[in-house]
């Protein structure tokens, strides 16, 4: 599945059956995760829609029935054209947060598992079945309660964190603090989603001496990371030639 824009989804596990206004979101839960995410999102994003489209006046809708998905919030994203939803669901094993990137048919979905008792990490998985054994994409500390820190690190770690080898046996390591160790250098990196609608995911690295940045397109699966040159034409990014095919160790 492809990435087009960022969608974060989060359903609060509360047995309620009526729609609530956005200003009451912080009353819905007492855990660190819920209050920090909801209060932070209210401050960081513009709440624009409910679950039935952009014209909906409510930010939260609590459906009737016995379904596990209880509440959904939808927000304007930090970049023009990005929609953000947060959902929390109860599986047979644990409460999980849905993390997806994309819109409509092009959505790629992840599961974000939270250790709410220890409040120590966010584990990101690529999965479509909430109860299926997940493939861990990355883990990161979550004691820093800054929403910007959590969102940026979670998104970055979900795609690149890991140690890989190329065809020549060289090691490439992407850390969840957004640093990376390549065979010839230690770099800082930042992942960018397809905000310009070209269906290209890329990451940029900082130039240690010049202060400039260089971008690379990438394609990530559970076991491989392909790195391409990044073409930029009139501000739009597309994938160029394949540089490395890396296998996760």
Backbone as CSV, one residue per row, in Angstrom:
resi,resn,N_x,N_y,N_z,CA_x,CA_y,CA_z,C_x,C_y,C_z
1,UNK,0.833,-1.192,0.000,0.000,0.000,0.000,0.872,1.247,0.000
2,UNK,0.389,2.339,-0.551,1.206,3.515,-0.763,0.911,4.590,0.266
3,UNK,1.862,5.504,0.412,1.707,6.618,1.335,1.423,7.876,0.543
4,UNK,0.380,8.598,0.914,0.105,9.853,0.238,0.127,11.024,1.193
5,UNK,-0.403,10.862,2.391,-0.359,11.913,3.394,-0.519,11.265,4.746
6,UNK,-0.322,12.037,5.785,-0.241,11.437,7.107,-1.607,11.356,7.756
7,UNK,-1.979,10.171,8.190,-3.200,9.981,8.963,-2.809,9.285,10.245
8,UNK,-3.103,9.891,11.355,-2.875,9.252,12.636,-4.232,8.924,13.225
9,UNK,-4.450,7.673,13.632,-5.740,7.358,14.193,-5.671,6.820,15.605
10,UNK,-6.691,7.214,16.440,-6.599,6.943,17.861,-7.995,6.796,18.460
11,UNK,-8.431,5.585,18.929,-9.770,5.431,19.485,-9.682,5.222,20.977
12,UNK,-10.365,6.022,21.744,-10.319,5.932,23.195,-11.179,4.775,23.668
13,UNK,-10.627,3.910,24.542,-11.354,2.729,24.975,-12.317,3.027,26.098
14,UNK,-13.384,3.709,25.806,-14.344,4.098,26.823,-15.746,3.714,26.367
15,UNK,-16.523,3.144,27.266,-17.859,2.664,26.900,-18.854,3.815,26.966
16,UNK,-18.910,4.614,25.893,-19.832,5.731,25.831,-20.579,5.644,24.507
17,UNK,-21.776,6.221,24.453,-22.585,6.057,23.245,-23.096,7.372,22.680
18,UNK,-22.572,8.509,23.088,-23.050,9.779,22.561,-21.891,10.597,22.021
19,UNK,-22.170,11.483,21.074,-21.125,12.323,20.503,-20.720,13.406,21.497
20,UNK,-19.421,13.741,21.502,-18.896,14.732,22.434,-18.214,15.853,21.675
21,UNK,-18.247,17.053,22.221,-17.545,18.172,21.626,-16.056,18.063,21.914
22,UNK,-15.255,18.726,21.092,-13.797,18.605,21.194,-13.264,19.075,22.539
23,UNK,-13.892,20.097,23.114,-13.344,20.647,24.345,-13.466,19.691,25.536
24,UNK,-14.205,18.608,25.395,-14.339,17.658,26.497,-13.429,16.448,26.332
25,UNK,-12.572,16.461,25.325,-11.732,15.297,25.068,-10.863,14.931,26.256
26,UNK,-10.292,15.933,26.927,-9.370,15.638,28.019,-10.074,14.998,29.199
27,UNK,-11.396,15.059,29.234,-12.146,14.435,30.317,-12.371,12.950,30.077
28,UNK,-12.034,12.472,28.898,-12.373,11.103,28.545,-11.437,10.066,29.128
29,UNK,-10.263,10.468,29.550,-9.294,9.471,30.006,-8.336,10.078,31.008
30,UNK,-7.778,9.215,31.851,-6.858,9.685,32.863,-5.436,9.231,32.663
31,UNK,-5.188,8.443,31.627,-3.835,7.942,31.443,-2.957,8.996,30.798
32,UNK,-1.639,8.821,30.966,-0.671,9.743,30.357,-0.877,9.823,28.854
33,UNK,-1.043,8.679,28.220,-1.130,8.648,26.766,-2.314,9.454,26.256
34,UNK,-3.479,9.210,26.831,-4.674,9.871,26.339,-4.619,11.381,26.538
35,UNK,-4.291,11.812,27.745,-4.316,13.245,28.017,-3.253,13.976,27.221
36,UNK,-2.070,13.402,27.107,-1.008,14.071,26.368,-1.313,14.137,24.881
37,UNK,-1.794,13.053,24.318,-2.077,13.058,22.889,-3.240,13.979,22.563
38,UNK,-4.309,13.852,23.314,-5.492,14.635,22.981,-5.274,16.116,23.249
39,UNK,-4.787,16.460,24.438,-4.547,17.870,24.737,-3.507,18.458,23.794
40,UNK,-2.482,17.671,23.502,-1.453,18.155,22.597,-1.978,18.381,21.197
41,UNK,-2.784,17.449,20.720,-3.335,17.589,19.378,-4.287,18.775,19.283
42,UNK,-5.025,19.035,20.344,-5.919,20.183,20.339,-5.134,21.477,20.187
43,UNK,-3.928,21.509,20.768,-3.112,22.716,20.689,-2.356,22.804,19.364
44,UNK,-1.935,21.660,18.838,-1.040,21.647,17.677,-1.792,21.673,16.349
45,UNK,-2.929,21.044,16.288,-3.653,20.931,15.033,-4.981,21.677,15.103
46,UNK,-5.506,22.014,13.955,-6.823,22.623,13.863,-7.852,21.517,13.702
47,UNK,-8.753,21.406,14.663,-9.792,20.383,14.578,-10.808,20.818,13.529
48,UNK,-11.039,19.954,12.541,-11.883,20.400,11.438,-13.032,19.471,11.109
49,UNK,-12.992,18.226,11.537,-13.995,17.297,11.041,-14.273,16.190,12.022
50,UNK,-15.400,15.551,11.843,-15.721,14.347,12.585,-15.375,13.140,11.747
51,UNK,-16.134,12.078,11.908,-15.814,10.851,11.183,-16.597,10.721,9.888
52,UNK,-17.399,11.710,9.542,-18.261,11.577,8.368,-17.920,12.585,7.277
53,UNK,-16.750,13.188,7.307,-16.358,14.102,6.243,-15.965,15.468,6.754
54,UNK,-15.400,16.271,5.860,-14.825,17.546,6.276,-15.861,18.556,6.738
55,UNK,-17.117,18.359,6.359,-18.134,19.316,6.757,-18.725,19.012,8.128
56,UNK,-18.339,17.883,8.706,-18.923,17.500,9.994,-18.473,18.459,11.089
57,UNK,-19.378,18.890,11.955,-19.024,19.881,12.969,-18.314,19.307,14.184
58,UNK,-18.465,18.018,14.436,-17.902,17.452,15.655,-16.506,16.915,15.420
59,UNK,-15.669,17.014,16.441,-14.321,16.458,16.355,-14.283,15.029,16.854
60,UNK,-15.290,14.637,17.630,-15.311,13.288,18.187,-16.692,12.702,17.997
61,UNK,-16.743,11.463,17.611,-18.021,10.768,17.495,-17.913,9.451,18.233
62,UNK,-18.845,9.189,19.150,-18.871,7.945,19.902,-20.038,7.124,19.377
63,UNK,-19.791,6.086,18.611,-20.882,5.330,18.015,-21.595,4.440,19.021
64,UNK,-22.867,4.163,18.762,-23.608,3.229,19.595,-23.212,1.809,19.228
65,UNK,-23.544,0.869,20.091,-23.244,-0.525,19.804,-22.128,-1.059,20.675
66,UNK,-21.734,-2.291,20.402,-20.769,-2.972,21.249,-19.376,-3.040,20.621
67,UNK,-19.151,-2.268,19.575,-17.852,-2.302,18.908,-16.732,-1.834,19.814
68,UNK,-15.530,-2.336,19.554,-14.382,-1.968,20.367,-13.878,-0.567,20.050
69,UNK,-14.092,-0.117,18.822,-13.653,1.234,18.480,-14.675,2.220,19.016
70,UNK,-14.291,3.004,19.988,-15.263,3.819,20.698,-15.300,5.263,20.212
71,UNK,-14.152,5.886,20.054,-14.152,7.293,19.661,-13.105,7.544,18.593
72,UNK,-13.392,8.493,17.736,-12.455,8.852,16.680,-12.332,10.365,16.623
73,UNK,-11.122,10.856,16.482,-10.907,12.288,16.311,-10.198,12.526,14.989
74,UNK,-10.530,13.633,14.349,-9.931,13.961,13.063,-9.433,15.398,13.107
75,UNK,-8.230,15.633,12.606,-7.604,16.942,12.697,-6.986,17.343,11.368
76,UNK,-6.822,18.655,11.183,-5.958,19.132,10.118,-4.529,18.785,10.470
77,UNK,-3.773,18.350,9.507,-2.377,18.023,9.758,-1.486,19.249,9.725
78,UNK,-0.202,19.081,10.044,0.734,20.201,10.073,1.088,20.710,8.686
79,UNK,0.804,19.942,7.641,1.077,20.351,6.271,-0.239,20.444,5.517
80,UNK,-0.359,21.410,4.651,-1.591,21.600,3.896,-1.999,20.314,3.187
81,UNK,-3.237,19.935,3.351,-3.745,18.758,2.677,-3.660,17.477,3.476
82,UNK,-3.014,17.516,4.640,-2.895,16.303,5.440,-4.050,16.226,6.422
83,UNK,-4.692,15.069,6.501,-5.724,14.844,7.500,-5.186,13.922,8.575
84,UNK,-5.566,14.148,9.818,-5.051,13.325,10.909,-6.199,12.760,11.725
85,UNK,-6.207,11.452,11.919,-7.158,10.830,12.828,-6.415,10.019,13.859
86,UNK,-7.010,9.863,15.005,-6.438,9.072,16.083,-7.486,8.100,16.578
87,UNK,-7.148,6.824,16.613,-8.091,5.824,17.091,-7.404,4.898,18.070
88,UNK,-8.138,4.512,19.079,-7.631,3.520,20.020,-8.571,2.337,20.001
89,UNK,-8.007,1.133,19.894,-8.832,-0.061,19.818,-8.356,-1.101,20.812
90,UNK,-9.292,-1.929,21.249,-8.987,-3.011,22.181,-8.935,-4.314,21.394
91,UNK,-7.797,-4.974,21.428,-7.677,-6.279,20.793,-7.738,-7.344,21.877
92,UNK,-7.575,-8.583,21.465,-7.574,-9.670,22.446,-6.361,-9.589,23.357
93,UNK,-5.327,-8.861,22.921,-4.082,-8.832,23.678,-3.873,-7.535,24.448
94,UNK,-4.229,-6.392,23.846,-3.885,-5.123,24.468,-4.650,-4.000,23.792
95,UNK,-4.564,-2.821,24.399,-5.022,-1.627,23.711,-3.943,-1.208,22.729
96,UNK,-4.327,-0.838,21.544,-3.352,-0.385,20.560,-3.834,0.918,19.945
97,UNK,-2.886,1.653,19.391,-3.187,2.874,18.671,-2.941,2.615,17.200
98,UNK,-3.895,2.949,16.370,-3.699,2.797,14.938,-2.876,3.977,14.424
99,UNK,-1.843,3.688,13.683,-1.064,4.727,13.022,-1.039,4.410,11.545
100,UNK,-1.625,5.261,10.728,-1.639,5.027,9.297,-1.104,6.225,8.551
101,UNK,-0.620,6.019,7.351,-0.165,7.114,6.507,-0.784,6.957,5.138
102,UNK,-1.564,7.924,4.733,-2.194,7.856,3.427,-3.627,8.328,3.494
103,UNK,-4.264,8.359,2.361,-5.677,8.712,2.300,-6.378,7.738,1.375
104,UNK,-7.574,7.363,1.734,-8.370,6.498,0.881,-7.700,5.172,0.603
105,UNK,-7.681,4.781,-0.662,-7.131,3.483,-1.046,-5.621,3.414,-0.910
106,UNK,-4.955,4.565,-0.765,-3.496,4.565,-0.716,-2.959,4.534,0.711
107,UNK,-3.828,4.269,1.674,-3.410,4.298,3.072,-2.566,3.084,3.449
108,UNK,-1.434,3.329,4.069,-0.661,2.257,4.701,-0.912,2.360,6.201
109,UNK,-1.186,1.245,6.844,-1.516,1.290,8.261,-0.464,0.593,9.100
110,UNK,-0.221,1.179,10.266,0.631,0.563,11.269,-0.171,0.382,12.556
111,UNK,0.370,-0.415,13.442,-0.138,-0.502,14.804,0.931,0.075,15.721
112,UNK,0.514,0.928,16.640,1.440,1.480,17.618,1.069,0.912,18.972
113,UNK,1.894,0.030,19.513,1.621,-0.580,20.808,2.204,0.263,21.925
114,UNK,1.424,0.546,22.937,1.847,1.408,24.033,1.906,0.610,25.329
115,UNK,3.017,0.689,26.038,3.105,0.114,27.377,2.652,1.197,28.353
116,UNK,1.347,1.227,28.635,0.813,2.310,29.458,1.214,2.180,30.920
117,UNK,1.464,0.956,31.373,1.861,0.778,32.775,3.251,1.353,33.020
118,UNK,4.191,1.035,32.135,5.558,1.517,32.289,5.774,2.875,31.630
119,UNK,4.943,3.192,30.663,5.040,4.461,29.939,6.450,4.674,29.402
120,UNK,7.002,3.654,28.791,8.401,3.735,28.400,8.665,3.643,26.905
121,UNK,7.747,3.122,26.121,8.092,2.995,24.715,6.860,3.020,23.825
122,UNK,7.118,3.289,22.577,6.122,3.118,21.538,6.697,2.119,20.548
123,UNK,6.018,1.038,20.292,6.483,0.031,19.349,5.609,0.102,18.110
124,UNK,6.228,0.246,16.963,5.483,0.417,15.725,5.551,-0.839,14.884
125,UNK,4.391,-1.272,14.396,4.303,-2.518,13.648,3.613,-2.272,12.314
126,UNK,3.982,-3.044,11.323,3.216,-3.070,10.074,2.250,-4.232,10.180
127,UNK,0.964,-3.960,10.168,-0.015,-5.028,10.344,-1.367,-4.567,9.831
128,UNK,-2.155,-5.497,9.368,-3.533,-5.205,9.014,-4.497,-5.897,9.965
129,UNK,-4.051,-6.955,10.594,-4.854,-7.681,11.573,-4.330,-7.332,12.958
130,UNK,-5.173,-6.694,13.771,-4.724,-6.236,15.083,-4.252,-7.371,15.969
131,UNK,-4.785,-8.561,15.775,-4.416,-9.681,16.634,-3.347,-10.574,16.014
132,UNK,-2.865,-10.222,14.842,-1.819,-11.022,14.206,-0.461,-10.688,14.815
133,UNK,0.488,-11.631,14.778,1.831,-11.326,15.280,2.429,-10.167,14.488
134,UNK,2.837,-9.088,15.140,3.315,-7.910,14.416,4.784,-8.027,14.035
135,UNK,5.168,-7.285,13.020,6.581,-7.122,12.675,7.023,-5.784,13.244
136,UNK,7.953,-5.799,14.172,8.363,-4.568,14.844,9.180,-3.712,13.883
137,UNK,8.757,-2.484,13.674,9.507,-1.551,12.835,10.420,-0.662,13.667
138,UNK,10.077,-0.385,14.902,10.931,0.465,15.712,10.364,0.638,17.099
139,UNK,11.243,0.959,18.031,10.824,1.265,19.396,11.498,2.548,19.837
140,UNK,10.841,3.290,20.681,11.406,4.555,21.128,10.899,4.890,22.516
141,UNK,11.687,5.631,23.315,11.210,6.077,24.622,10.044,7.039,24.447
142,UNK,9.094,6.996,25.360,7.971,7.923,25.274,7.806,8.742,26.549
143,UNK,8.845,8.811,27.369,8.736,9.603,28.590,8.728,11.099,28.295
144,UNK,9.325,11.498,27.189,9.245,12.891,26.768,7.814,13.153,26.323
145,UNK,7.104,14.026,27.031,5.685,14.208,26.775,5.389,15.298,25.748
146,UNK,6.416,15.798,25.068,6.200,16.770,24.005,5.545,16.080,22.816
147,UNK,4.398,16.591,22.398,3.694,15.969,21.279,4.535,15.990,20.011
148,UNK,5.214,17.110,19.771,6.044,17.187,18.581,7.129,16.134,18.575
149,UNK,7.741,15.913,19.729,8.783,14.886,19.851,8.201,13.508,19.556
150,UNK,7.062,13.219,20.148,6.464,11.896,19.998,6.091,11.629,18.544
151,UNK,5.410,12.577,17.926,4.970,12.365,16.553,6.147,12.234,15.596
152,UNK,7.132,13.116,15.737,8.260,13.083,14.809,9.074,11.814,14.978
153,UNK,9.381,11.461,16.224,10.184,10.267,16.451,9.419,9.001,16.071
154,UNK,8.140,8.969,16.387,7.360,7.773,16.062,7.292,7.556,14.562
155,UNK,7.048,8.619,13.832,6.951,8.498,12.385,8.294,8.110,11.780
156,UNK,9.366,8.746,12.248,10.692,8.411,11.729,11.074,6.981,12.068
157,UNK,10.887,6.592,13.326,11.287,5.250,13.748,10.471,4.172,13.051
158,UNK,9.222,4.478,12.737,8.360,3.453,12.154,8.841,2.997,10.792
159,UNK,9.578,3.834,10.097,9.988,3.474,8.749,11.447,3.075,8.618
160,UNK,12.336,3.674,9.376,13.750,3.470,9.100,14.546,2.788,10.203
161,UNK,14.116,2.829,11.450,14.930,2.286,12.527,15.276,0.821,12.285
162,UNK,16.551,0.510,12.402,16.999,-0.863,12.221,18.425,-0.913,11.713
163,UNK,18.991,-2.110,11.691,20.329,-2.342,11.156,20.216,-3.200,9.909
164,UNK,20.886,-2.794,8.854,20.767,-3.441,7.552,22.153,-3.738,6.977
165,UNK,22.188,-4.632,6.007,23.404,-4.891,5.241,23.111,-4.742,3.757
166,UNK,24.107,-4.213,3.014,23.929,-4.108,1.576,24.503,-5.328,0.869
167,UNK,24.541,-5.263,-0.448,24.990,-6.401,-1.243,26.447,-6.757,-0.975
168,UNK,27.230,-5.792,-0.507,28.652,-6.009,-0.251,28.936,-6.366,1.202
169,UNK,27.876,-6.534,2.007,28.063,-6.887,3.403,28.324,-5.713,4.320
170,UNK,28.204,-4.490,3.807,28.412,-3.301,4.628,27.175,-3.031,5.480
171,UNK,27.395,-2.465,6.650,26.313,-2.245,7.609,25.826,-0.799,7.565
172,UNK,24.507,-0.648,7.567,23.843,0.650,7.662,22.904,0.578,8.861
173,UNK,23.038,1.490,9.804,22.191,1.488,10.996,21.440,2.804,11.102
174,UNK,20.115,2.719,11.195,19.276,3.881,11.458,18.783,3.776,12.897
175,UNK,19.071,4.778,13.709,18.672,4.769,15.116,17.371,5.533,15.298
176,UNK,16.691,5.247,16.415,15.419,5.929,16.634,15.571,7.333,17.195
177,UNK,16.810,7.817,17.379,17.013,9.219,17.737,17.279,10.062,16.491
178,UNK,16.978,9.491,15.321,17.142,10.155,14.033,18.607,10.394,13.676
179,UNK,19.471,9.526,14.147,20.846,9.496,13.661,21.053,8.166,12.950
180,UNK,22.045,8.110,12.092,22.318,6.891,11.338,23.817,6.726,11.165
181,UNK,24.265,5.479,11.227,25.672,5.158,11.004,25.771,4.415,9.683
182,UNK,26.377,5.052,8.703,26.630,4.442,7.412,28.085,4.007,7.349
183,UNK,28.481,3.225,6.360,29.863,2.739,6.305,30.911,3.843,6.340
184,UNK,30.582,5.025,5.796,31.581,6.086,5.709,31.263,7.312,6.546
185,UNK,30.175,7.300,7.310,29.822,8.514,8.048,28.723,8.240,9.062
186,UNK,28.644,9.115,10.069,27.505,9.165,10.984,26.702,10.402,10.623
187,UNK,25.413,10.244,10.396,24.597,11.325,9.860,23.364,11.546,10.727
188,UNK,22.716,12.672,10.509,21.394,12.940,11.055,20.399,12.819,9.912
189,UNK,19.227,12.239,10.190,18.254,12.073,9.117,16.866,12.490,9.569
190,UNK,16.029,12.783,8.608,14.638,13.134,8.880,13.773,12.591,7.748
191,UNK,12.708,11.881,8.103,11.816,11.291,7.105,10.757,12.309,6.685
192,UNK,10.477,12.361,5.407,9.399,13.196,4.879,8.406,12.302,4.150
193,UNK,7.123,12.478,4.452,6.095,11.733,3.740,5.726,12.453,2.456
194,UNK,4.858,11.831,1.714,4.484,12.334,0.404,3.512,13.498,0.537
195,UNK,3.998,14.638,0.989,3.135,15.792,1.190,2.767,16.480,-0.117
196,UNK,3.528,16.235,-1.188,3.240,16.907,-2.453,2.497,16.017,-3.443
197,UNK,2.016,14.874,-2.983,1.142,14.055,-3.804,1.812,13.237,-4.882
198,UNK,3.117,13.016,-4.792,3.805,12.238,-5.825,4.037,10.803,-5.405
199,UNK,3.528,10.435,-4.244,3.607,9.049,-3.790,5.042,8.605,-3.518
200,UNK,5.888,9.532,-3.106,7.290,9.234,-2.846,7.624,9.530,-1.396
201,UNK,8.189,8.544,-0.698,8.693,8.752,0.656,10.189,9.006,0.554
202,UNK,10.703,9.942,1.325,12.128,10.213,1.236,12.660,10.643,2.593
203,UNK,13.970,10.577,2.744,14.590,11.110,3.947,15.722,12.026,3.541
204,UNK,15.985,13.018,4.382,17.073,13.952,4.132,18.144,13.752,5.183
205,UNK,19.393,13.999,4.797,20.498,13.947,5.743,21.183,15.299,5.751
206,UNK,21.704,15.673,6.917,22.368,16.959,7.080,23.824,16.852,6.669
207,UNK,24.305,17.835,5.912,25.711,17.879,5.551,26.542,18.356,6.727
208,UNK,27.507,17.544,7.167,28.281,17.862,8.364,29.108,19.129,8.196
209,UNK,29.638,19.380,6.994,30.534,20.517,6.791,29.842,21.686,6.104
210,UNK,29.085,21.403,5.090,28.516,22.483,4.286,27.237,23.058,4.862
211,UNK,26.591,22.308,5.755,25.314,22.753,6.286,24.158,22.499,5.342
212,UNK,24.430,21.904,4.187,23.387,21.602,3.217,22.743,20.260,3.541
213,UNK,21.672,19.948,2.857,21.005,18.662,3.048,20.949,17.910,1.725
214,UNK,20.888,16.604,1.818,20.762,15.748,0.639,19.611,14.785,0.875
215,UNK,18.810,14.569,-0.145,17.650,13.711,0.014,17.781,12.398,-0.721
216,UNK,17.162,11.361,-0.162,17.118,10.038,-0.776,15.691,9.516,-0.698
217,UNK,15.187,8.996,-1.792,13.896,8.308,-1.749,14.116,6.905,-1.207
218,UNK,13.065,6.322,-0.623,13.223,4.967,-0.099,11.921,4.192,-0.214
219,UNK,12.060,2.881,-0.146,10.924,1.959,-0.118,11.202,0.946,0.971
220,UNK,10.307,0.844,1.960,10.555,0.004,3.123,9.550,-1.130,3.184
221,UNK,10.040,-2.341,3.424,9.186,-3.465,3.778,9.650,-3.967,5.135
222,UNK,9.052,-5.052,5.606,9.443,-5.570,6.919,10.878,-6.079,6.925
223,UNK,11.419,-6.461,5.779,12.757,-7.073,5.749,13.762,-6.320,4.893
224,UNK,13.335,-5.401,4.055,14.274,-4.708,3.177,14.061,-3.202,3.207
225,UNK,15.114,-2.482,2.854,15.057,-1.032,2.701,15.802,-0.687,1.417
226,UNK,15.078,-0.204,0.417,15.696,0.204,-0.839,15.878,1.718,-0.828
227,UNK,17.075,2.163,-1.185,17.398,3.583,-1.195,17.655,4.014,-2.635
228,UNK,17.005,5.114,-3.034,17.096,5.625,-4.399,17.600,7.067,-4.376
229,UNK,18.065,7.546,-5.519,18.293,8.976,-5.641,16.937,9.671,-5.591
230,UNK,16.943,10.944,-5.199,15.702,11.710,-5.095,15.716,12.809,-6.146
231,UNK,14.731,12.785,-7.006,14.589,13.824,-8.017,13.594,14.864,-7.531
232,UNK,13.937,16.119,-7.698,13.050,17.206,-7.304,12.876,18.143,-8.491
233,UNK,11.658,18.233,-8.990,11.351,19.093,-10.130,10.197,20.003,-9.744
234,UNK,10.455,21.297,-9.733,9.446,22.296,-9.380,8.812,21.980,-8.028
235,UNK,9.658,21.573,-7.090,9.193,21.326,-5.735,8.533,19.986,-5.513
236,UNK,8.436,19.159,-6.548,7.807,17.849,-6.415,8.865,16.763,-6.446
237,UNK,8.714,15.778,-5.571,9.737,14.757,-5.386,9.325,13.443,-6.046
238,UNK,10.273,12.842,-6.751,10.038,11.535,-7.355,11.254,10.649,-7.138
239,UNK,11.049,9.364,-7.270,12.112,8.385,-7.063,13.002,8.294,-8.296
240,UNK,14.334,8.258,-8.066,15.285,8.139,-9.158,15.881,6.746,-9.226
241,UNK,17.190,6.681,-9.460,17.873,5.403,-9.636,18.083,4.696,-8.300
242,UNK,18.034,3.367,-8.326,18.285,2.566,-7.132,19.768,2.642,-6.764
243,UNK,20.049,2.963,-5.485,21.430,3.054,-5.002,21.800,1.826,-4.185
244,UNK,20.940,1.480,-3.204,21.221,0.352,-2.315,19.965,-0.494,-2.138
245,UNK,20.142,-1.787,-2.047,19.109,-2.688,-1.551,19.636,-3.274,-0.254
246,UNK,19.043,-2.859,0.862,19.523,-3.253,2.178,18.600,-4.311,2.769
247,UNK,19.174,-5.288,3.429,18.408,-6.347,4.083,18.522,-6.185,5.586
248,UNK,17.379,-6.222,6.274,17.396,-6.027,7.719,18.036,-7.221,8.411
249,UNK,18.912,-6.929,9.349,19.598,-7.983,10.101,18.762,-8.416,11.291
